[in-house]
Amino acid sequence: MGISWSSTEDSESVQGNMSCESQSLEPKRLRKPGVTILKEILKKIKLDENLIRENNEILQSFLSSFIEEMKKKDELFNLLFQRVHYTGSFYHDLRISQPDEFDLNLILNLGLKESDFEVTYSPQVSAYARYHLKNPEAAAKKHPKLLSLFENDYLILEKVRKWIQSVVDKALQFYTLSVRNIYRIDRSCSGPARTLKLMKRNGGCIDIDLVPVFSCTLPTKQPGIDGRVEKILGSTLATFLAPKPYSPSGQAPVNEKERTRLWRTHFPDAEKKLIRGIGCVKPVIKLLKLLRDKNPWKILASYYLKTVVMWMMLENLEKEGWREEKLKENWKEDKIYERFIEALKKLAACVEQRNIPYFFSKKNNLLSKISHEEALNISRRMRTIIRDVEADPHNFWRYFGVQPTFTM
């Protein structure tokens, strides 16, 4: 059984939870200058609520009509499409820039009986899984075109990606643009996503990444799983199979045929469950992202930073005897300075070792592509920052590029 986390839900609304950032500055906080300064820095990234509301209205209006157009233009999509899953930094309240980029998963379901297929982890790279048809006749009966997404009874990533792109392109060709304040839609490819750019009449734009994913449930007994992850999240996990291609850089060798069958496992609900309602966890992740953006550290993707903090939480929870109340105590909002310094030290160590283990499979190294030289430069810079801000928290202003809002 997993630990019973707080039932308080993160808001899925676009308003987000800005509790830590929105607190007013109180004189007593000056006794903790590190805490006060970091909270002041976080206030600088408060999102424009009017823009949030405007873009959300445009997004919802567009999605409702455009997905219907996709259904009309492709029978197979109409059969497989289940719903839109809102993901990414904005919907997880980890956004540090304006709300004009949205990550949307198009959840697909083949609608087959459990006895007709199997989803198994790759033995070489356990962060990836394969979808195998055990009964191709059942799939053919479901829809004649369904088998076009398979090869040798395996669901093929590239076939699905190209199919979804063609569905989006056909829908755009016939779509009647009637969304208020939008005058044009541009399109492009971005990794596994089909990106649509809604051009606004006021000069702004909204980027929408549409990613096809297949939902399923996988046991956590895959190779490389940390037993502590299973302890807190349960013995089985709802997952999405996402069309993120396997990268051989720094990873186990996989032959070309096997590579075409590999789907990246993604556990957004489990991750959300882990960090939900735990004090300054999200503000610490935001601060890491802000500092990353002030430095030439583009290789440190936002997901990598989030993963480092999740490992911190896991280690902290284990140290405290798996007591959730102690975890919450250690991550209270007024401990943001200690937790941020701790996170920065852990990140520096991971970069120096050139390894950030994937949270759901330690054998998968998220940082496999970093060079020795780049890792050394980044880790040295981080240790300089840590030394300076521990000596004097006022240095946070300089490193985050924020003008001081008060003096002490």
CSV table of C-alpha atoms in Angstrom, one decimal:
chain,number,residue,atom,x,y,z
A,1,MET,CA,0.0,0.0,0.0
A,2,GLY,CA,1.2,3.5,-0.8
A,3,ILE,CA,1.3,6.3,1.8
A,4,SER,CA,-2.0,8.1,2.1
A,5,TRP,CA,-1.3,11.6,0.9
A,6,SER,CA,-3.4,14.6,1.6
A,7,SER,CA,-6.6,14.6,-0.3
A,8,THR,CA,-6.3,18.3,-1.1
A,9,GLU,CA,-6.3,18.6,-4.9
A,10,ASP,CA,-4.1,20.9,-6.9
A,11,SER,CA,-6.3,23.3,-8.8
A,12,GLU,CA,-6.6,22.2,-12.4
A,13,SER,CA,-7.8,25.7,-13.1
A,14,VAL,CA,-5.6,28.2,-14.7
A,15,GLN,CA,-5.5,30.3,-11.6
A,16,GLY,CA,-2.9,28.0,-10.0
A,17,ASN,CA,-1.8,28.0,-6.4
A,18,MET,CA,0.4,30.9,-5.6
A,19,SER,CA,0.2,30.7,-1.8
A,20,CYS,CA,3.9,30.8,-1.1
A,21,GLU,CA,4.6,33.6,-3.5
A,22,SER,CA,1.7,35.8,-2.6
A,23,GLN,CA,2.3,36.2,1.1
A,24,SER,CA,2.9,39.8,2.1
A,25,LEU,CA,6.3,40.8,3.5
A,26,GLU,CA,6.1,40.9,7.3
A,27,PRO,CA,8.8,42.5,9.6
A,28,LYS,CA,9.3,39.2,11.5
A,29,ARG,CA,10.4,37.5,8.3
A,30,LEU,CA,13.5,39.7,8.4
A,31,ARG,CA,14.9,37.4,11.0
A,32,LYS,CA,15.2,34.9,8.1
A,33,PRO,CA,16.6,36.9,5.3
A,34,GLY,CA,17.1,33.9,3.0
A,35,VAL,CA,13.4,33.1,3.3
A,36,THR,CA,12.3,36.7,2.8
A,37,ILE,CA,14.4,37.3,-0.2
A,38,LEU,CA,13.4,34.1,-2.0
A,39,LYS,CA,9.8,34.8,-1.4
A,40,GLU,CA,10.3,38.3,-2.8
A,41,ILE,CA,12.0,36.8,-5.9
A,42,LEU,CA,9.1,34.4,-6.4
A,43,LYS,CA,6.6,37.3,-6.4
A,44,LYS,CA,8.3,38.7,-9.5
A,45,ILE,CA,7.1,35.7,-11.5
A,46,LYS,CA,3.4,35.9,-10.6
A,47,LEU,CA,1.4,35.3,-13.7
A,48,ASP,CA,-0.9,37.8,-15.3
A,49,GLU,CA,-4.4,36.7,-14.2
A,50,ASN,CA,-6.1,38.6,-17.0
A,51,LEU,CA,-3.9,36.9,-19.6
A,52,ILE,CA,-4.5,33.5,-17.9
A,53,ARG,CA,-8.2,34.0,-18.2
A,54,GLU,CA,-8.1,35.3,-21.8
A,55,ASN,CA,-5.8,32.5,-23.0
A,56,ASN,CA,-7.8,29.8,-21.2
A,57,GLU,CA,-11.0,31.0,-22.9
A,58,ILE,CA,-9.4,31.0,-26.3
A,59,LEU,CA,-7.8,27.5,-25.7
A,60,GLN,CA,-11.1,25.9,-24.5
A,61,SER,CA,-13.0,27.4,-27.4
A,62,PHE,CA,-10.5,26.2,-29.9
A,63,LEU,CA,-10.1,22.7,-28.5
A,64,SER,CA,-13.8,22.0,-28.4
A,65,SER,CA,-14.3,22.8,-32.0
A,66,PHE,CA,-11.0,21.6,-33.4
A,67,ILE,CA,-11.1,18.1,-31.9
A,68,GLU,CA,-14.6,17.7,-33.3
A,69,GLU,CA,-13.1,18.5,-36.7
A,70,MET,CA,-10.4,15.9,-36.1
A,71,LYS,CA,-13.0,13.3,-35.4
A,72,LYS,CA,-15.0,14.2,-38.5
A,73,LYS,CA,-11.9,13.9,-40.7
A,74,ASP,CA,-10.6,10.6,-39.4
A,75,GLU,CA,-12.7,7.6,-38.5
A,76,LEU,CA,-9.9,5.9,-36.6
A,77,PHE,CA,-9.2,9.0,-34.5
A,78,ASN,CA,-12.9,9.2,-33.7
A,79,LEU,CA,-12.8,5.6,-32.5
A,80,LEU,CA,-9.7,5.8,-30.4
A,81,PHE,CA,-9.8,9.3,-28.9
A,82,GLN,CA,-10.9,9.4,-25.2
A,83,ARG,CA,-10.1,12.9,-23.8
A,84,VAL,CA,-7.6,15.7,-23.4
A,85,HIS,CA,-5.2,15.4,-20.5
A,86,TYR,CA,-3.8,18.8,-19.4
A,87,THR,CA,-0.2,18.5,-18.4
A,88,GLY,CA,3.1,20.4,-18.4
A,89,SER,CA,4.4,23.2,-16.1
A,90,PHE,CA,1.3,25.4,-16.4
A,91,TYR,CA,-1.2,22.8,-15.2
A,92,HIS,CA,1.1,21.5,-12.5
A,93,ASP,CA,1.6,25.1,-11.2
A,94,LEU,CA,5.3,25.1,-12.0
A,95,ARG,CA,5.2,27.8,-14.7
A,96,ILE,CA,7.7,30.7,-14.4
A,97,SER,CA,6.8,32.6,-17.6
A,98,GLN,CA,3.5,33.9,-19.0
A,99,PRO,CA,0.7,31.4,-19.8
A,100,ASP,CA,1.1,31.1,-23.5
A,101,GLU,CA,2.4,27.6,-23.9
A,102,PHE,CA,0.2,24.5,-23.2
A,103,ASP,CA,1.1,20.8,-23.3
A,104,LEU,CA,-1.9,18.6,-24.1
A,105,ASN,CA,-2.0,14.9,-24.2
A,106,LEU,CA,-4.6,13.3,-26.6
A,107,ILE,CA,-5.4,10.2,-24.7
A,108,LEU,CA,-6.1,7.3,-27.1
A,109,ASN,CA,-7.5,3.8,-26.2
A,110,LEU,CA,-7.5,0.9,-28.7
A,111,GLY,CA,-10.6,-0.5,-27.0
A,112,LEU,CA,-9.3,-4.1,-27.0
A,113,LYS,CA,-9.9,-6.7,-24.3
A,114,GLU,CA,-7.0,-7.2,-21.9
A,115,SER,CA,-6.6,-10.7,-23.3
A,116,ASP,CA,-6.0,-9.3,-26.8
A,117,PHE,CA,-2.8,-7.3,-26.0
A,118,GLU,CA,0.0,-6.9,-23.5
A,119,VAL,CA,2.2,-4.0,-22.4
A,120,THR,CA,5.6,-4.9,-21.2
A,121,TYR,CA,8.7,-3.1,-20.1
A,122,SER,CA,11.7,-3.2,-22.4
A,123,PRO,CA,14.3,-5.5,-20.8
A,124,GLN,CA,17.2,-3.3,-21.9
A,125,VAL,CA,15.7,0.2,-21.1
A,126,SER,CA,13.1,-0.1,-18.4
A,127,ALA,CA,11.9,3.5,-18.8
A,128,TYR,CA,10.3,2.3,-22.1
A,129,ALA,CA,7.6,-0.2,-22.8
A,130,ARG,CA,6.2,-2.1,-25.8
A,131,TYR,CA,2.5,-2.6,-26.8
A,132,HIS,CA,2.1,-6.0,-28.3
A,133,LEU,CA,-1.0,-7.4,-30.0
A,134,LYS,CA,-1.8,-11.0,-29.0
A,135,ASN,CA,-4.9,-11.1,-31.1
A,136,PRO,CA,-4.5,-9.1,-34.4
A,137,GLU,CA,-7.9,-10.4,-35.6
A,138,ALA,CA,-9.6,-8.5,-32.8
A,139,ALA,CA,-7.9,-5.3,-33.8
A,140,ALA,CA,-8.8,-5.7,-37.4
A,141,LYS,CA,-12.4,-6.3,-36.4
A,142,LYS,CA,-12.3,-3.1,-34.3
A,143,HIS,CA,-11.3,-1.1,-37.3
A,144,PRO,CA,-9.6,-2.1,-40.6
A,145,LYS,CA,-7.1,0.8,-40.3
A,146,LEU,CA,-6.1,0.0,-36.8
A,147,LEU,CA,-3.5,-2.5,-38.0
A,148,SER,CA,-1.8,0.2,-40.0
A,149,LEU,CA,-0.3,1.5,-36.7
A,150,PHE,CA,1.4,-1.9,-36.1
A,151,GLU,CA,4.2,-3.8,-37.5
A,152,ASN,CA,4.8,-7.5,-36.6
A,153,ASP,CA,2.0,-7.0,-34.1
A,154,TYR,CA,3.8,-4.2,-32.2
A,155,LEU,CA,2.5,-0.6,-31.9
A,156,ILE,CA,5.0,1.5,-33.8
A,157,LEU,CA,5.8,5.0,-32.5
A,158,GLU,CA,6.6,6.6,-35.8
A,159,LYS,CA,3.5,5.3,-37.5
A,160,VAL,CA,1.3,6.8,-34.7
A,161,ARG,CA,3.2,10.1,-34.8
A,162,LYS,CA,2.8,10.5,-38.5
A,163,TRP,CA,-0.9,9.4,-38.4
A,164,ILE,CA,-1.7,12.0,-35.7
A,165,GLN,CA,0.1,14.7,-37.7
A,166,SER,CA,-1.9,13.8,-40.8
A,167,VAL,CA,-5.2,14.0,-38.8
A,168,VAL,CA,-4.2,17.4,-37.4
A,169,ASP,CA,-3.3,18.7,-40.9
A,170,LYS,CA,-6.5,17.4,-42.5
A,171,ALA,CA,-8.6,19.0,-39.7
A,172,LEU,CA,-6.7,22.3,-40.2
A,173,GLN,CA,-7.4,22.2,-43.9
A,174,PHE,CA,-11.2,22.2,-43.3
A,175,TYR,CA,-11.4,24.0,-40.0
A,176,THR,CA,-13.4,27.1,-39.9
A,177,LEU,CA,-11.6,29.6,-37.6
A,178,SER,CA,-14.3,31.2,-35.4
A,179,VAL,CA,-12.3,31.6,-32.2
A,180,ARG,CA,-12.5,35.2,-30.8
A,181,ASN,CA,-9.3,37.2,-31.1
A,182,ILE,CA,-7.5,34.6,-33.3
A,183,TYR,CA,-6.8,35.4,-36.9
A,184,ARG,CA,-4.4,32.6,-38.0
A,185,ILE,CA,-3.2,29.2,-37.0
A,186,ASP,CA,0.4,28.1,-37.8
A,187,ARG,CA,1.7,24.6,-37.4
A,188,SER,CA,5.1,22.9,-36.8
A,189,CYS,CA,6.6,19.7,-35.4
A,190,SER,CA,8.3,19.6,-32.0
A,191,GLY,CA,9.6,16.2,-31.0
A,192,PRO,CA,6.6,13.9,-30.5
A,193,ALA,CA,4.2,16.8,-30.6
A,194,ARG,CA,2.3,18.6,-33.4
A,195,THR,CA,2.5,22.2,-32.4
A,196,LEU,CA,-0.2,24.7,-33.3
A,197,LYS,CA,0.4,28.4,-32.9
A,198,LEU,CA,-2.7,30.5,-32.4
A,199,MET,CA,-1.9,34.0,-33.6
A,200,LYS,CA,-3.8,36.7,-31.6
A,201,ARG,CA,-5.0,39.9,-33.1
A,202,ASN,CA,-3.3,41.9,-30.3
A,203,GLY,CA,0.1,40.6,-31.4
A,204,GLY,CA,0.4,37.7,-28.9
A,205,CYS,CA,0.2,34.0,-29.6
A,206,ILE,CA,-0.7,30.7,-27.9
A,207,ASP,CA,1.5,27.6,-28.5
A,208,ILE,CA,-0.3,24.3,-28.2
A,209,ASP,CA,1.6,21.0,-28.2
A,210,LEU,CA,-0.7,18.0,-29.1
A,211,VAL,CA,0.9,14.7,-28.1
A,212,PRO,CA,-0.8,11.3,-28.7
A,213,VAL,CA,-0.6,9.0,-25.7
A,214,PHE,CA,-2.0,5.6,-24.9
A,215,SER,CA,-3.2,5.1,-21.3
A,216,CYS,CA,-2.6,1.8,-19.5
A,217,THR,CA,-1.6,0.5,-16.0
A,218,LEU,CA,1.8,-1.0,-15.4
A,219,PRO,CA,3.2,-2.8,-12.4
A,220,THR,CA,6.1,-1.0,-10.8
A,221,LYS,CA,8.3,-4.1,-10.7
A,222,GLN,CA,10.2,-3.0,-13.8
A,223,PRO,CA,14.0,-3.3,-13.8
A,224,GLY,CA,15.6,-0.5,-11.9
A,225,ILE,CA,12.6,0.6,-9.9
A,226,ASP,CA,13.5,1.9,-6.5
A,227,GLY,CA,11.6,0.1,-3.8
A,228,ARG,CA,10.9,3.3,-2.0
A,229,VAL,CA,9.0,4.7,-5.0
A,230,GLU,CA,6.7,1.7,-4.8
A,231,LYS,CA,6.3,2.2,-1.1
A,232,ILE,CA,4.9,5.7,-1.4
A,233,LEU,CA,3.0,5.4,-4.7
A,234,GLY,CA,1.7,1.9,-4.7
A,235,SER,CA,2.3,-1.4,-6.5
A,236,THR,CA,0.8,-0.4,-9.8
A,237,LEU,CA,0.8,2.9,-11.6
A,238,ALA,CA,-1.4,4.4,-14.2
A,239,THR,CA,0.8,5.5,-17.1
A,240,PHE,CA,0.8,7.0,-20.5
A,241,LEU,CA,2.9,5.6,-23.3
A,242,ALA,CA,4.3,8.7,-25.0
A,243,PRO,CA,5.9,8.8,-28.5
A,244,LYS,CA,9.2,10.1,-27.3
A,245,PRO,CA,11.9,8.3,-29.3
A,246,TYR,CA,14.6,6.3,-27.5
A,247,SER,CA,18.0,8.0,-27.5
A,248,PRO,CA,20.9,5.7,-27.4
A,249,SER,CA,23.3,8.3,-26.0
A,250,GLY,CA,24.7,7.0,-22.7
A,251,GLN,CA,22.0,4.3,-22.6
A,252,ALA,CA,21.8,0.6,-23.1
A,253,PRO,CA,22.3,-0.4,-26.8
A,254,VAL,CA,19.0,-1.3,-28.6
A,255,ASN,CA,18.8,-2.7,-32.1
A,256,GLU,CA,16.8,-0.6,-34.7
A,257,LYS,CA,13.8,-2.9,-34.9
A,258,GLU,CA,13.4,-2.8,-31.1
A,259,ARG,CA,13.9,0.9,-31.0
A,260,THR,CA,10.8,1.5,-33.3
A,261,ARG,CA,8.7,-0.4,-30.7
A,262,LEU,CA,9.7,1.5,-27.6
A,263,TRP,CA,7.3,4.0,-26.0
A,264,ARG,CA,8.4,6.2,-23.2
A,265,THR,CA,6.5,5.6,-20.0
A,266,HIS,CA,5.2,8.8,-18.3
A,267,PHE,CA,3.5,8.9,-14.9
A,268,PRO,CA,2.1,12.5,-14.5
A,269,ASP,CA,-0.6,11.5,-12.0
A,270,ALA,CA,1.9,9.7,-9.7
A,271,GLU,CA,4.2,12.7,-9.9
A,272,LYS,CA,1.4,15.1,-9.2
A,273,LYS,CA,0.3,13.0,-6.2
A,274,LEU,CA,3.8,13.1,-4.8
A,275,ILE,CA,4.4,16.8,-4.8
A,276,ARG,CA,0.8,17.9,-4.2
A,277,GLY,CA,0.1,20.0,-1.1
A,278,ILE,CA,3.7,19.8,0.3
A,279,GLY,CA,4.6,23.3,1.4
A,280,CYS,CA,7.4,24.9,-0.6
A,281,VAL,CA,8.1,21.9,-2.9
A,282,LYS,CA,6.8,23.7,-6.0
A,283,PRO,CA,8.4,27.1,-5.1
A,284,VAL,CA,11.8,25.3,-4.8
A,285,ILE,CA,11.3,23.8,-8.3
A,286,LYS,CA,10.4,27.2,-9.7
A,287,LEU,CA,13.5,28.8,-8.1
A,288,LEU,CA,15.7,26.1,-9.7
A,289,LYS,CA,14.1,26.9,-13.1
A,290,LEU,CA,14.6,30.6,-12.6
A,291,LEU,CA,18.3,30.2,-11.7
A,292,ARG,CA,18.7,27.8,-14.7
A,293,ASP,CA,17.3,30.4,-17.0
A,294,LYS,CA,19.8,33.0,-15.7
A,295,ASN,CA,22.7,30.8,-16.6
A,296,PRO,CA,23.7,28.8,-19.8
A,297,TRP,CA,22.3,25.6,-18.4
A,298,LYS,CA,19.8,24.7,-21.1
A,299,ILE,CA,20.7,21.1,-20.9
A,300,LEU,CA,19.0,21.0,-17.5
A,301,ALA,CA,15.4,20.5,-18.6
A,302,SER,CA,12.7,21.5,-16.3
A,303,TYR,CA,11.7,17.8,-15.8
A,304,TYR,CA,15.2,17.1,-14.6
A,305,LEU,CA,15.0,19.8,-12.0
A,306,LYS,CA,11.6,18.4,-10.8
A,307,THR,CA,13.1,14.9,-10.6
A,308,VAL,CA,15.9,16.1,-8.4
A,309,VAL,CA,13.4,17.5,-5.9
A,310,MET,CA,11.3,14.4,-6.1
A,311,TRP,CA,14.4,12.3,-5.1
A,312,MET,CA,15.0,14.8,-2.2
A,313,MET,CA,11.4,14.2,-1.0
A,314,LEU,CA,11.8,10.5,-1.2
A,315,GLU,CA,15.1,10.5,0.8
A,316,ASN,CA,13.6,12.9,3.3
A,317,LEU,CA,10.6,10.7,3.8
A,318,GLU,CA,12.7,7.6,4.3
A,319,LYS,CA,14.8,9.5,6.9
A,320,GLU,CA,11.7,10.5,8.8
A,321,GLY,CA,10.4,7.0,9.1
A,322,TRP,CA,7.9,7.4,6.2
A,323,ARG,CA,5.8,9.8,8.2
A,324,GLU,CA,4.0,12.2,5.9
A,325,GLU,CA,3.5,14.8,8.7
A,326,LYS,CA,7.3,15.0,9.2
A,327,LEU,CA,7.8,15.5,5.5
A,328,LYS,CA,5.3,18.4,5.5
A,329,GLU,CA,7.1,19.8,8.5
A,330,ASN,CA,10.4,19.8,6.7
A,331,TRP,CA,9.0,21.4,3.6
A,332,LYS,CA,7.0,24.2,5.4
A,333,GLU,CA,7.0,27.5,3.5
A,334,ASP,CA,9.2,29.2,6.1
A,335,LYS,CA,11.9,26.5,5.3
A,336,ILE,CA,12.2,27.5,1.7
A,337,TYR,CA,15.7,28.8,2.1
A,338,GLU,CA,17.1,25.5,3.6
A,339,ARG,CA,15.3,23.3,1.1
A,340,PHE,CA,16.4,25.4,-1.9
A,341,ILE,CA,20.0,25.3,-0.8
A,342,GLU,CA,19.7,21.6,-0.2
A,343,ALA,CA,18.1,21.2,-3.7
A,344,LEU,CA,20.9,23.2,-5.3
A,345,LYS,CA,23.6,21.1,-3.6
A,346,LYS,CA,21.9,17.9,-4.7
A,347,LEU,CA,21.6,19.2,-8.3
A,348,ALA,CA,25.3,20.2,-8.3
A,349,ALA,CA,26.3,16.7,-7.2
A,350,CYS,CA,24.1,15.1,-9.8
A,351,VAL,CA,25.5,17.3,-12.6
A,352,GLU,CA,29.1,16.6,-11.4
A,353,GLN,CA,28.4,12.9,-11.6
A,354,ARG,CA,26.6,13.4,-14.9
A,355,ASN,CA,23.6,11.4,-13.7
A,356,ILE,CA,20.0,12.3,-12.7
A,357,PRO,CA,18.2,8.9,-12.3
A,358,TYR,CA,14.7,8.7,-13.8
A,359,PHE,CA,12.4,8.6,-10.8
A,360,PHE,CA,10.6,5.5,-12.0
A,361,SER,CA,13.6,3.6,-13.2
A,362,LYS,CA,17.0,4.4,-11.7
A,363,LYS,CA,18.8,2.6,-14.6
A,364,ASN,CA,17.7,5.4,-17.0
A,365,ASN,CA,20.0,8.5,-16.7
A,366,LEU,CA,18.2,11.7,-17.7
A,367,LEU,CA,21.5,13.5,-18.0
A,368,SER,CA,23.2,11.0,-20.2
A,369,LYS,CA,23.9,13.6,-23.0
A,370,ILE,CA,25.9,16.1,-21.0
A,371,SER,CA,29.6,16.3,-21.7
A,372,HIS,CA,32.3,16.0,-19.0
A,373,GLU,CA,33.4,19.6,-19.6
A,374,GLU,CA,29.9,21.1,-19.5
A,375,ALA,CA,29.1,19.1,-16.3
A,376,LEU,CA,32.2,20.4,-14.7
A,377,ASN,CA,31.5,24.0,-15.7
A,378,ILE,CA,27.9,23.9,-14.4
A,379,SER,CA,28.7,22.2,-11.1
A,380,ARG,CA,31.5,24.6,-10.4
A,381,ARG,CA,29.2,27.6,-11.0
A,382,MET,CA,26.5,26.1,-8.8
A,383,ARG,CA,29.0,25.5,-5.9
A,384,THR,CA,30.1,29.2,-6.3
A,385,ILE,CA,26.5,30.3,-6.0
A,386,ILE,CA,25.9,28.1,-3.0
A,387,ARG,CA,29.0,29.4,-1.2
A,388,ASP,CA,28.1,33.0,-1.8
A,389,VAL,CA,24.4,32.8,-0.8
A,390,GLU,CA,25.2,30.8,2.3
A,391,ALA,CA,27.7,33.5,3.3
A,392,ASP,CA,25.2,36.3,2.5
A,393,PRO,CA,21.6,35.7,1.4
A,394,HIS,CA,21.6,39.2,-0.2
A,395,ASN,CA,23.6,37.6,-3.1
A,396,PHE,CA,20.4,36.0,-4.2
A,397,TRP,CA,19.3,39.3,-5.7
A,398,ARG,CA,22.3,39.3,-7.9
A,399,TYR,CA,22.2,35.7,-9.0
A,400,PHE,CA,18.5,35.9,-9.9
A,401,GLY,CA,18.9,39.2,-11.6
A,402,VAL,CA,16.3,40.9,-9.4
A,403,GLN,CA,16.4,44.4,-8.0
A,404,PRO,CA,16.3,44.4,-4.2
A,405,THR,CA,12.8,45.3,-2.9
A,406,PHE,CA,14.1,46.2,0.5
A,407,THR,CA,17.3,46.5,2.5
A,408,MET,CA,18.2,44.9,5.8
